[in-house]
PDB file of C-alpha atoms and ligand atoms in Angstrom:
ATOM      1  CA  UNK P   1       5.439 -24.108  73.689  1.00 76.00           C
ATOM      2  CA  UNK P   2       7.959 -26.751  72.013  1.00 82.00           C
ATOM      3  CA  UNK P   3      11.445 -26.736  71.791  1.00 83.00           C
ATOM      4  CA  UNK P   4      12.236 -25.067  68.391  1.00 88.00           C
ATOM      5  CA  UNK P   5       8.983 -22.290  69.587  1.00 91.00           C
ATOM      6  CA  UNK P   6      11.235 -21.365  72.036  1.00 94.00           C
ATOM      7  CA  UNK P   7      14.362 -21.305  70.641  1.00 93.00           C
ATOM      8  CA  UNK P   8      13.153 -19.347  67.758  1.00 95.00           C
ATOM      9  CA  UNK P   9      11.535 -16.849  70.107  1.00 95.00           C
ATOM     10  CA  UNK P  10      14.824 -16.561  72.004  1.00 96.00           C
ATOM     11  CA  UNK P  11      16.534 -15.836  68.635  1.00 95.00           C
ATOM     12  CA  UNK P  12      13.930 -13.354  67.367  1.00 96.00           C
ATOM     13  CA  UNK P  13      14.229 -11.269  70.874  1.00 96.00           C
ATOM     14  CA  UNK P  14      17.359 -10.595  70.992  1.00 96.00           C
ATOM     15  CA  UNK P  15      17.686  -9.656  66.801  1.00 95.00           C
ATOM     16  CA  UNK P  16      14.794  -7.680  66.975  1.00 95.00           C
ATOM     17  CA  UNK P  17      16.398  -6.070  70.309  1.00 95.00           C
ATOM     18  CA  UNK P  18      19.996  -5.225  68.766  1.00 93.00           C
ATOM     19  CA  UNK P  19      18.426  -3.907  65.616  1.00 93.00           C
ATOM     20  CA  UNK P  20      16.559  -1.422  67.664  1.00 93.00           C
ATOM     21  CA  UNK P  21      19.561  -0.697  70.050  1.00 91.00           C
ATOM     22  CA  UNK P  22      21.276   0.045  67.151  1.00 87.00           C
ATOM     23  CA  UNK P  23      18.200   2.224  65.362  1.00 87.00           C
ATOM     24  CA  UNK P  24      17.016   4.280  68.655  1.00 90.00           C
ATOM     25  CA  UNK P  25      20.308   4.270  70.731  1.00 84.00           C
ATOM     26  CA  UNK P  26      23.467   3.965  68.507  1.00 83.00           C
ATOM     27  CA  UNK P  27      24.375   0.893  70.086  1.00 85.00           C
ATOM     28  CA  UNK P  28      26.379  -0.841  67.800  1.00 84.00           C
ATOM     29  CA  UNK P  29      27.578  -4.745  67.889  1.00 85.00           C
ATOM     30  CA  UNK P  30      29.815  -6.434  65.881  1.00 85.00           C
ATOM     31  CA  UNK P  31      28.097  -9.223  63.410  1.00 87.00           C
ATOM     32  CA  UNK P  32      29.862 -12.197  66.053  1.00 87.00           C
ATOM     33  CA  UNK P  33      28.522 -10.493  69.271  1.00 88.00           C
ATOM     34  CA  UNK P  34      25.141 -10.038  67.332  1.00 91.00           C
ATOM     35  CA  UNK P  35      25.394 -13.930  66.101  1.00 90.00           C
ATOM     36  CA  UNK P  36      26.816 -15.027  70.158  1.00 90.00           C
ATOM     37  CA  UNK P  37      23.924 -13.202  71.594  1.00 92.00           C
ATOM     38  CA  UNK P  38      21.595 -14.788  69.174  1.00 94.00           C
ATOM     39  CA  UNK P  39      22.546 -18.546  69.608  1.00 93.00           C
ATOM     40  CA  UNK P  40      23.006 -17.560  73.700  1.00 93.00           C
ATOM     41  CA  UNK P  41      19.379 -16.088  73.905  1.00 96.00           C
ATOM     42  CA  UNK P  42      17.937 -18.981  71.367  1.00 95.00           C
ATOM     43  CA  UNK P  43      19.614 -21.330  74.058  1.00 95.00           C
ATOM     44  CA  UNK P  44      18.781 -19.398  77.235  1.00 96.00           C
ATOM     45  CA  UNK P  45      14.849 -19.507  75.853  1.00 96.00           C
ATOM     46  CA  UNK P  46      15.180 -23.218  76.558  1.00 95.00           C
ATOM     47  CA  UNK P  47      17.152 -23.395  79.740  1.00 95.00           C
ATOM     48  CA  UNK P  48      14.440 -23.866  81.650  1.00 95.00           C
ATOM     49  CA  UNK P  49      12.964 -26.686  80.422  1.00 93.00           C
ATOM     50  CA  UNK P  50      16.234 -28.497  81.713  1.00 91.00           C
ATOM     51  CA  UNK P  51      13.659 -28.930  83.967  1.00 91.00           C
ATOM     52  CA  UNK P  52      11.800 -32.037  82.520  1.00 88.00           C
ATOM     53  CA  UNK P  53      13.721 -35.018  82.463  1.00 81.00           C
ATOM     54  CA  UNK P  54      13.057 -37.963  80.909  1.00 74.00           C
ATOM     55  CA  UNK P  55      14.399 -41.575  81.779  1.00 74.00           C
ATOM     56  CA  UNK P  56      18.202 -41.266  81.835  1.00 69.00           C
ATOM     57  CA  UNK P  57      18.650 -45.350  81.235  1.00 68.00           C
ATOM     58  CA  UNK P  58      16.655 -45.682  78.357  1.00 67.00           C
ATOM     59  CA  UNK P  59      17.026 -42.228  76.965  1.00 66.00           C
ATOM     60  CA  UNK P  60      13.244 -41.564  76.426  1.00 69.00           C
ATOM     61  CA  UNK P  61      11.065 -38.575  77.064  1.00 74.00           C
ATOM     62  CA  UNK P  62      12.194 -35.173  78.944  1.00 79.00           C
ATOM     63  CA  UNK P  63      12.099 -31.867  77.166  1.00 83.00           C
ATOM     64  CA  UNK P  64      13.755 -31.179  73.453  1.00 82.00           C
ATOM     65  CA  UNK P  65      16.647 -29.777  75.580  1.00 85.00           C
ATOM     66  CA  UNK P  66      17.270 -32.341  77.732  1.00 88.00           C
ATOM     67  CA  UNK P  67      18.547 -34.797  75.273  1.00 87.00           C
ATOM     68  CA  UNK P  68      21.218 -32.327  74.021  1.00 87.00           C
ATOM     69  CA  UNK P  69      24.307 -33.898  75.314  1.00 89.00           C
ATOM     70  CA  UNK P  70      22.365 -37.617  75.444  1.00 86.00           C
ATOM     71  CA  UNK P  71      22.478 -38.973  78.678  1.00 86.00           C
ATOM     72  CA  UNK P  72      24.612 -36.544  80.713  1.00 90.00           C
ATOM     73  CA  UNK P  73      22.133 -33.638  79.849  1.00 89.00           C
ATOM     74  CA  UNK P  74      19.327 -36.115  80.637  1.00 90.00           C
ATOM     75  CA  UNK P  75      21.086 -36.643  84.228  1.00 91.00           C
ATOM     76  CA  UNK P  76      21.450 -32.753  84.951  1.00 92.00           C
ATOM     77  CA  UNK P  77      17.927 -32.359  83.724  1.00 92.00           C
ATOM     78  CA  UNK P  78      16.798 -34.995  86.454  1.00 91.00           C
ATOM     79  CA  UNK P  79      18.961 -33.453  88.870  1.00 93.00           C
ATOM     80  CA  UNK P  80      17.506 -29.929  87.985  1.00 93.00           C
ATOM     81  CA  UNK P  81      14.016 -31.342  88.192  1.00 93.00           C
ATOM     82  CA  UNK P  82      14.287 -32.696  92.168  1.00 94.00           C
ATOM     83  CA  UNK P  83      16.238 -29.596  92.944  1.00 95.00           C
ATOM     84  CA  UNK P  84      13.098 -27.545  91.829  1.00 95.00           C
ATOM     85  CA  UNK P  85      10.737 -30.197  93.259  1.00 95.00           C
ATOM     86  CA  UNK P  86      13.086 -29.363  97.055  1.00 95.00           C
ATOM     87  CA  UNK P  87      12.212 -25.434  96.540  1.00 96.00           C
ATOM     88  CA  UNK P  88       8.744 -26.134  95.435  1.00 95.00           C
ATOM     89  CA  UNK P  89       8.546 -27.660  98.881  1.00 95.00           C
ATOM     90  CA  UNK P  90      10.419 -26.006 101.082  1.00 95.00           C
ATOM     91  CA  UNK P  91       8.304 -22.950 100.089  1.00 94.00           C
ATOM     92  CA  UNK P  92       5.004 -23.920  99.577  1.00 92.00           C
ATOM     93  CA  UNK P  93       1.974 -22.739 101.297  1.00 92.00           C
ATOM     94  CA  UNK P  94      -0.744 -24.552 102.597  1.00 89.00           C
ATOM     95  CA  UNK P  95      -2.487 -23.886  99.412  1.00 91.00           C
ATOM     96  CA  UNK P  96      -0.342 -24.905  96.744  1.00 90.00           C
ATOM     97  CA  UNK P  97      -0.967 -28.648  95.772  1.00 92.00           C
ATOM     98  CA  UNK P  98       1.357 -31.540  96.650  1.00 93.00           C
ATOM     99  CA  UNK P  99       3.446 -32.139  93.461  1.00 91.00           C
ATOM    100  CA  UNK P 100       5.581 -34.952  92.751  1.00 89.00           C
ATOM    101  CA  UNK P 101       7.442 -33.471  90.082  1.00 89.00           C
ATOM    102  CA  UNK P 102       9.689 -30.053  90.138  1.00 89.00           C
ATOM    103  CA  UNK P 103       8.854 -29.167  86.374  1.00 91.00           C
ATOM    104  CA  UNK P 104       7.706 -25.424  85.797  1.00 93.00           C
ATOM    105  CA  UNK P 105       8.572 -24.776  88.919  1.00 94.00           C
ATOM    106  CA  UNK P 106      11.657 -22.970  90.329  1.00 95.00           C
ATOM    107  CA  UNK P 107      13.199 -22.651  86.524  1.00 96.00           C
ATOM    108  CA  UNK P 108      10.091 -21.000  85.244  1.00 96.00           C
ATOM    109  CA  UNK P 109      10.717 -18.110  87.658  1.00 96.00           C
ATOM    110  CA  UNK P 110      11.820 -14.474  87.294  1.00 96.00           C
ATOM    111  CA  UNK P 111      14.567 -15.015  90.186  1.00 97.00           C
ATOM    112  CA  UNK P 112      15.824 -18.350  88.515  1.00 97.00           C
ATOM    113  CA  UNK P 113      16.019 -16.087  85.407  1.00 97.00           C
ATOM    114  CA  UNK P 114      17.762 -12.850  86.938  1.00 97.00           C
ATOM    115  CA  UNK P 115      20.379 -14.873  88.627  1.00 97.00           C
ATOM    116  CA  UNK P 116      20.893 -17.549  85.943  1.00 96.00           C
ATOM    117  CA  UNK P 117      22.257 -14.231  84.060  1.00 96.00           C
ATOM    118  CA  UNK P 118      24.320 -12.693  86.378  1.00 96.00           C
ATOM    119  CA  UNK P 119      25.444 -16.105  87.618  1.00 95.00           C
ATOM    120  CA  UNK P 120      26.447 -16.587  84.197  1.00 94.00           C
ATOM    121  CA  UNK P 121      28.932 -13.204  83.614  1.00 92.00           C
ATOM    122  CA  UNK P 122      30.204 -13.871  86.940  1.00 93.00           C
ATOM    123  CA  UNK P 123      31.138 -17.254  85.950  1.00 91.00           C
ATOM    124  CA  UNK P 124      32.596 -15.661  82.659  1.00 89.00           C
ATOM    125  CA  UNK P 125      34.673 -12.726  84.619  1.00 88.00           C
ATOM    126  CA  UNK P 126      35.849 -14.939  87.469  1.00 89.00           C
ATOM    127  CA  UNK P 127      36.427 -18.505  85.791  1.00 85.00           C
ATOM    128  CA  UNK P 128      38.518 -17.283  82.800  1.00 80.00           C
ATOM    129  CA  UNK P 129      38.984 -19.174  79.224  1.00 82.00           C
ATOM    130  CA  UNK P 130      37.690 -22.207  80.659  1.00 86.00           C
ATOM    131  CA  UNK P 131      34.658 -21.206  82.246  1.00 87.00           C
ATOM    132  CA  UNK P 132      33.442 -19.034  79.303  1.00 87.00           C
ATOM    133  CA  UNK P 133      34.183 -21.557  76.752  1.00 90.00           C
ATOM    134  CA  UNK P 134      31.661 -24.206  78.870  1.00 90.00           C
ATOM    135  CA  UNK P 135      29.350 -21.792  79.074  1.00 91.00           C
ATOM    136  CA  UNK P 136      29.349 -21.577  75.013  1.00 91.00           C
ATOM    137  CA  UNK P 137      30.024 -25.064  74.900  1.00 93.00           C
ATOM    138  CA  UNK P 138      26.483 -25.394  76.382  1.00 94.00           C
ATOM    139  CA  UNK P 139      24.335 -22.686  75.537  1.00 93.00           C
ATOM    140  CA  UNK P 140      25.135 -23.111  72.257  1.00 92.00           C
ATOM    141  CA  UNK P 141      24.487 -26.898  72.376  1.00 93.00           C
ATOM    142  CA  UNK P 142      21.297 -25.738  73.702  1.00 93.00           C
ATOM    143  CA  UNK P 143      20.215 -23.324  70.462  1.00 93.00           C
ATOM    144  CA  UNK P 144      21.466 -26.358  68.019  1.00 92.00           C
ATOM    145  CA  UNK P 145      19.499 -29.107  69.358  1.00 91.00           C
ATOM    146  CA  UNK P 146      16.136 -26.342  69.694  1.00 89.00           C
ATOM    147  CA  UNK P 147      16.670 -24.483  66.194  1.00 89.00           C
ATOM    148  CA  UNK P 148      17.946 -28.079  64.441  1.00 88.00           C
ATOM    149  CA  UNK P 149      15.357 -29.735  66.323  1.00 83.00           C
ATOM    150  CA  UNK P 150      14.296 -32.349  63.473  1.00 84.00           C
ATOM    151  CA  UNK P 151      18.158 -33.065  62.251  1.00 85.00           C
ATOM    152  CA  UNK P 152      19.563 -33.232  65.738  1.00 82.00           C
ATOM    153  CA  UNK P 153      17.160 -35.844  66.982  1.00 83.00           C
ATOM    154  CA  UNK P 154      18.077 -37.590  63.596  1.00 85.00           C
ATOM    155  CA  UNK P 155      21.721 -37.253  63.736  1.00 85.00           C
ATOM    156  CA  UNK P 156      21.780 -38.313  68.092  1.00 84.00           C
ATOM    157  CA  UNK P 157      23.651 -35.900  70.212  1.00 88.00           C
ATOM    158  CA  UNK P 158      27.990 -36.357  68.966  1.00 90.00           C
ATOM    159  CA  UNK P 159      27.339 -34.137  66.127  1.00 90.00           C
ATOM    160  CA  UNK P 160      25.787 -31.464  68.594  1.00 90.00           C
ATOM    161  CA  UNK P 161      28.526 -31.797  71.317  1.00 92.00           C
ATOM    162  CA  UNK P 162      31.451 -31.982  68.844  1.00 93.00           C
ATOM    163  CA  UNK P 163      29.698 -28.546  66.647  1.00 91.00           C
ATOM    164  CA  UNK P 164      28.790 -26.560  69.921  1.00 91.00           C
ATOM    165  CA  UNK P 165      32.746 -27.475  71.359  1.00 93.00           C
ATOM    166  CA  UNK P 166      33.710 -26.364  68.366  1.00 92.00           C
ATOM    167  CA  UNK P 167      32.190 -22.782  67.774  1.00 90.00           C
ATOM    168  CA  UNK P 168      32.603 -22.510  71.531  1.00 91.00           C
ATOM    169  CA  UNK P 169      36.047 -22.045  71.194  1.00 90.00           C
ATOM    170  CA  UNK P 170      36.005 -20.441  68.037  1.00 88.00           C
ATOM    171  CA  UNK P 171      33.889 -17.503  69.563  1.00 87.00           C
ATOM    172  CA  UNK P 172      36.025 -17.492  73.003  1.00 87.00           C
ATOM    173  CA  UNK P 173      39.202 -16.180  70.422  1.00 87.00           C
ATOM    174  CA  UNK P 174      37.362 -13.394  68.757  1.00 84.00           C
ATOM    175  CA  UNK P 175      35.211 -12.155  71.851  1.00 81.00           C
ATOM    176  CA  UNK P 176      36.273  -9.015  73.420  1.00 80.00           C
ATOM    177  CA  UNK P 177      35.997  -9.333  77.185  1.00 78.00           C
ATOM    178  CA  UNK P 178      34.242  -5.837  78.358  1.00 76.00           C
ATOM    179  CA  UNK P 179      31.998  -6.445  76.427  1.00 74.00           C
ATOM    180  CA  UNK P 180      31.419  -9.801  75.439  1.00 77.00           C
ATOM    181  CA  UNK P 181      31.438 -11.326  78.782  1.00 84.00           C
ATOM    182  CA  UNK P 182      28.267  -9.419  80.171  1.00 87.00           C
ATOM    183  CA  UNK P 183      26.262  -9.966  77.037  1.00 89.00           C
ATOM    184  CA  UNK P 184      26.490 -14.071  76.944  1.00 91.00           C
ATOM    185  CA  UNK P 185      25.091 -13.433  81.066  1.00 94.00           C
ATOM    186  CA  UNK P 186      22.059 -10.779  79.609  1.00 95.00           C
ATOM    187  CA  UNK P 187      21.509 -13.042  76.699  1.00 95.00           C
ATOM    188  CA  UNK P 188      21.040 -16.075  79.096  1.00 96.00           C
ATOM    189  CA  UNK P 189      18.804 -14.196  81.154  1.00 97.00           C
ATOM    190  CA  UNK P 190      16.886 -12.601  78.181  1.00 97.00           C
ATOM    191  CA  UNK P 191      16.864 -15.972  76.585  1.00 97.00           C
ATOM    192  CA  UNK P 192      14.581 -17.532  80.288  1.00 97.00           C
ATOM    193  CA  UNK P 193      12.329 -14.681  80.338  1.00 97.00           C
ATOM    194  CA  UNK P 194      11.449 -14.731  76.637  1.00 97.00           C
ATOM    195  CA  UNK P 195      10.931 -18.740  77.378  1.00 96.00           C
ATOM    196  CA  UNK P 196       8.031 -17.652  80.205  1.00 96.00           C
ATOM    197  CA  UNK P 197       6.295 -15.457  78.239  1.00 94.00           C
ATOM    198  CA  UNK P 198       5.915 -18.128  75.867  1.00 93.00           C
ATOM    199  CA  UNK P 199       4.853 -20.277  78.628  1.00 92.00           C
ATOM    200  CA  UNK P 200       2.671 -17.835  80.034  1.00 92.00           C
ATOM    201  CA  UNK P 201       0.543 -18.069  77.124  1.00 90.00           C
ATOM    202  CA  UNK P 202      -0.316 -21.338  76.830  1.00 87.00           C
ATOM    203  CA  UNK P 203      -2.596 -23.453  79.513  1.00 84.00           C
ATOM    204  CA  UNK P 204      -0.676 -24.755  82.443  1.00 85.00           C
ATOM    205  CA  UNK P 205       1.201 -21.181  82.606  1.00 90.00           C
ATOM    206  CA  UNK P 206       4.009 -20.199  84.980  1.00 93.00           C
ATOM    207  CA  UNK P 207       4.751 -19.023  88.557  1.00 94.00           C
ATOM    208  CA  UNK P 208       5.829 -15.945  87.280  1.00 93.00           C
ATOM    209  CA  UNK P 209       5.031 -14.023  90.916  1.00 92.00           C
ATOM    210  CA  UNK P 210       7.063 -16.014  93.123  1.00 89.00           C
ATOM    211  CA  UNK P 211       8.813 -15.697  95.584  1.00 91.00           C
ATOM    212  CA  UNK P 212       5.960 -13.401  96.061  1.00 93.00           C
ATOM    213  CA  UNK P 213       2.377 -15.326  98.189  1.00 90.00           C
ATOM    214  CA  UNK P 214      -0.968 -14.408  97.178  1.00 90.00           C
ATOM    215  CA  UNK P 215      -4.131 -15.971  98.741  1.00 86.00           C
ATOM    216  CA  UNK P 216      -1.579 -18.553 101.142  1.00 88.00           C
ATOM    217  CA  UNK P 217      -0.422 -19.492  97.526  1.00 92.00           C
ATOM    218  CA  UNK P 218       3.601 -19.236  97.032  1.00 92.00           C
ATOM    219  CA  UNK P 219       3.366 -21.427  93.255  1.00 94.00           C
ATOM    220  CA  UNK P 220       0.060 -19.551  91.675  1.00 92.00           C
ATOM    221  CA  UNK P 221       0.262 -20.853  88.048  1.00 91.00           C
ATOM    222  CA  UNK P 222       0.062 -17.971  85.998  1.00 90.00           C
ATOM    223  CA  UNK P 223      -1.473 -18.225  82.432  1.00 88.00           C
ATOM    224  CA  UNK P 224      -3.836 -16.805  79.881  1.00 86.00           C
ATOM    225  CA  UNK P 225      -7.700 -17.878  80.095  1.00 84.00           C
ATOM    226  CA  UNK P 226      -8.145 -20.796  78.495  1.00 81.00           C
ATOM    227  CA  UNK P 227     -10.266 -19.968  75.880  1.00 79.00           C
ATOM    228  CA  UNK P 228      -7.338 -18.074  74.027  1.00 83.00           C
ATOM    229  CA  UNK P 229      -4.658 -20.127  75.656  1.00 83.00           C
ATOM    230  CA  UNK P 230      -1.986 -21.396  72.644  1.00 82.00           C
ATOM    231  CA  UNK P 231      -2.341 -25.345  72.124  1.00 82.00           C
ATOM    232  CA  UNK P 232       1.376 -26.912  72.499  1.00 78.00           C
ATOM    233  CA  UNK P 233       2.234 -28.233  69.651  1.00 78.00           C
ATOM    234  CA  UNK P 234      -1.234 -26.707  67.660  1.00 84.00           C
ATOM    235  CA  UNK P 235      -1.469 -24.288  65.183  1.00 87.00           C
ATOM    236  CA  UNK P 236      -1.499 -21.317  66.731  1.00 87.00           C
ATOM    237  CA  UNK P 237       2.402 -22.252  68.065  1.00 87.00           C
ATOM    238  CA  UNK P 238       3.276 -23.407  64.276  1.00 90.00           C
ATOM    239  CA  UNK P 239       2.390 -19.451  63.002  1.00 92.00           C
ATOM    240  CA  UNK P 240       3.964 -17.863  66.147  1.00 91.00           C
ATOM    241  CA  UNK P 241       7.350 -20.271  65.174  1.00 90.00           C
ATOM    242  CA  UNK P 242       6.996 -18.991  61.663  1.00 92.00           C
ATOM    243  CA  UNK P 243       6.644 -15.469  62.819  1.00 94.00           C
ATOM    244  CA  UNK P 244       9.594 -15.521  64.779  1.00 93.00           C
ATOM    245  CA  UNK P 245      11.510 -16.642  61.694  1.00 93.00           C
ATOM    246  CA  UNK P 246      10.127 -13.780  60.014  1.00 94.00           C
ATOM    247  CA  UNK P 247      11.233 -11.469  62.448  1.00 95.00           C
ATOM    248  CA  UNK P 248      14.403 -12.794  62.911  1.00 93.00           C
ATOM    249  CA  UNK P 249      15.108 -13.082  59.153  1.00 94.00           C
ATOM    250  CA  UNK P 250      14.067  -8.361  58.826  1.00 94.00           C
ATOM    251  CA  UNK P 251      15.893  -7.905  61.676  1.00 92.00           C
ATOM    252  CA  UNK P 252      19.178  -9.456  59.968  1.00 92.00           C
ATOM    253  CA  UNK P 253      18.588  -7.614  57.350  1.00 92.00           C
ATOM    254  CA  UNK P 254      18.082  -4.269  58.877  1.00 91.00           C
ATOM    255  CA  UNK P 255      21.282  -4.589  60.842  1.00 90.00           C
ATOM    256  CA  UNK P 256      23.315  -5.436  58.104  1.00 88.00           C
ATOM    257  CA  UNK P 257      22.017  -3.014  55.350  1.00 84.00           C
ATOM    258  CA  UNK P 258      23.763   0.433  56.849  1.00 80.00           C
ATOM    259  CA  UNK P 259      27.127  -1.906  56.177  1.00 77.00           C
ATOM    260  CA  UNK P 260      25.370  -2.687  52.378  1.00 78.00           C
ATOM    261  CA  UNK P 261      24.148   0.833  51.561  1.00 78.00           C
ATOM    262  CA  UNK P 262      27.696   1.727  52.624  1.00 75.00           C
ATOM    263  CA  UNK P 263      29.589  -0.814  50.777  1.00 74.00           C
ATOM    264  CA  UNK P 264      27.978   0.145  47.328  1.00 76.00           C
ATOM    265  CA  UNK P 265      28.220   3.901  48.300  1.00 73.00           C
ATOM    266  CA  UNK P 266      24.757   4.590  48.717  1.00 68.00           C
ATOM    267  CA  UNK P 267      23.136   7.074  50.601  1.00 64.00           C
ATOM    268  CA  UNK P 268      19.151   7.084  51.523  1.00 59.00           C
TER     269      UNK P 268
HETATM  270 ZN1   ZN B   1       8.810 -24.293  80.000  1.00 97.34          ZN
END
């Protein structure tokens, strides 16, 4: 799927997720750590296409994400790409095919997504202010440039930077610690399994099993057949994107009408 597909599934996921938390379990958020865990897991479902770098010099190609931050986002994208490319490798079996590129590789795996998350509220417990403000700074730079998809790549990537820095440290004032701290590390890690299931569905698929070998195969790409395999880019992905807005949009709304119904004084 595109960019905005998987920001917008990211987003959906984790609204649909607190509504029910909220509906079957009496787990109850505050409207910011709803709204951080939405832009975190609408960032986090693009993560791993950090993956696909373009060309850093001339700013062309690479993945929706990696242009968020121009040409430094662009450079840790081709960084995260040969990293990936030296796991592929090191682990390979003798029947996974030579590649000579590390996209949907390591990052488009359930490890890379389980310790990306805990990695992350680590970061946030042990690196204080500073830490947890970068990671807002840039997960949230991520979920502007994939939801804003068309106005970001219009307005180039200052506007972005100088928005995300901004709400980053806007959210770090008002974010309760307990709590807050292990949600942005669950919301990246929701956020990069929500972005594999939406890469599991279309051809090329995902090595969702590894670290674990089947048939002297360590990278088995794992998709749906091809005959009902989503198109990138088709139409298919343009009515999943517009479901997800649906969803998204009812979810809101069912999380914030107990605090309507209660504000008018009426009971159901
Ligand atoms: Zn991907």
């Amino acid at each position: 799927m595109m960019g905005p597909s998987h920001a917008l599934s990211g987003a959906a996921t984790w609204l649909a997720g607190s509504w029910a938390l909220s509906y079957f379990d009496q787990y109850h958020q505050t409207p910011l750590q709803v709204a951080v865990g939405t832009a975190i897991c609408a960032g986090g479902a693009l993560l791993p296409d950090m993956d696909l770098s373009g060309k850093v010099t001339t700013d062309e190609g690479g993945a929706t994400v990696a242009h968020t931050f121009g040409r430094f986002s662009l450079f840790l994208a081709e960084c995260l790409e040969k990293l990936s490319l030296g796991i592929y490798d090191a682990t390979r079996l003798k029947h996974d095919p030579k590649r000579h590129n590390g996209h949907r590789t390591f990052t488009h795996t359930l490890p890379f997504a389980i310790g990306v998350g805990w990695l992350t509220t680590l970061g946030c417990v042990a690196g204080g202010k500073w830490a947890v403000i970068g990671i807002l700074f840039f997960m949230m730079g991520l979920a502007l440039r994939g939801v804003f998809h068309t106005w970001a790549r219009q307005l180039g990537w200052i506007p972005i930077t100088i928005a995300s820095a901004a709400a980053a440290y806007g959210t770090y004032l008002y974010l309760p610690p307990d709590r807050g701290y292990p949600l942005i590390g669950v919301a990246v890690g929701v956020g990069c399994v929500v972005h594999l299931l939406g890469d599991i569905i279309t051809r090329e698929g995902v090595p969702i099993l590894w670290p674990i070998p089947t048939g002297r195969r360590m990278w088995r790409m794992i998709g749906v057949p091809n005959a009902i395999a989503v198109k990138v880019g088709g139409r298919v992905e343009t009515l999943l994107r517009g479901a997800f807005a649906v969803v998204s949009i009812l979810a809101v709304l069912a999380l914030a009408a107990p605090a309507i119904l209660h504000q008018f004084d009426i009971r159901l």
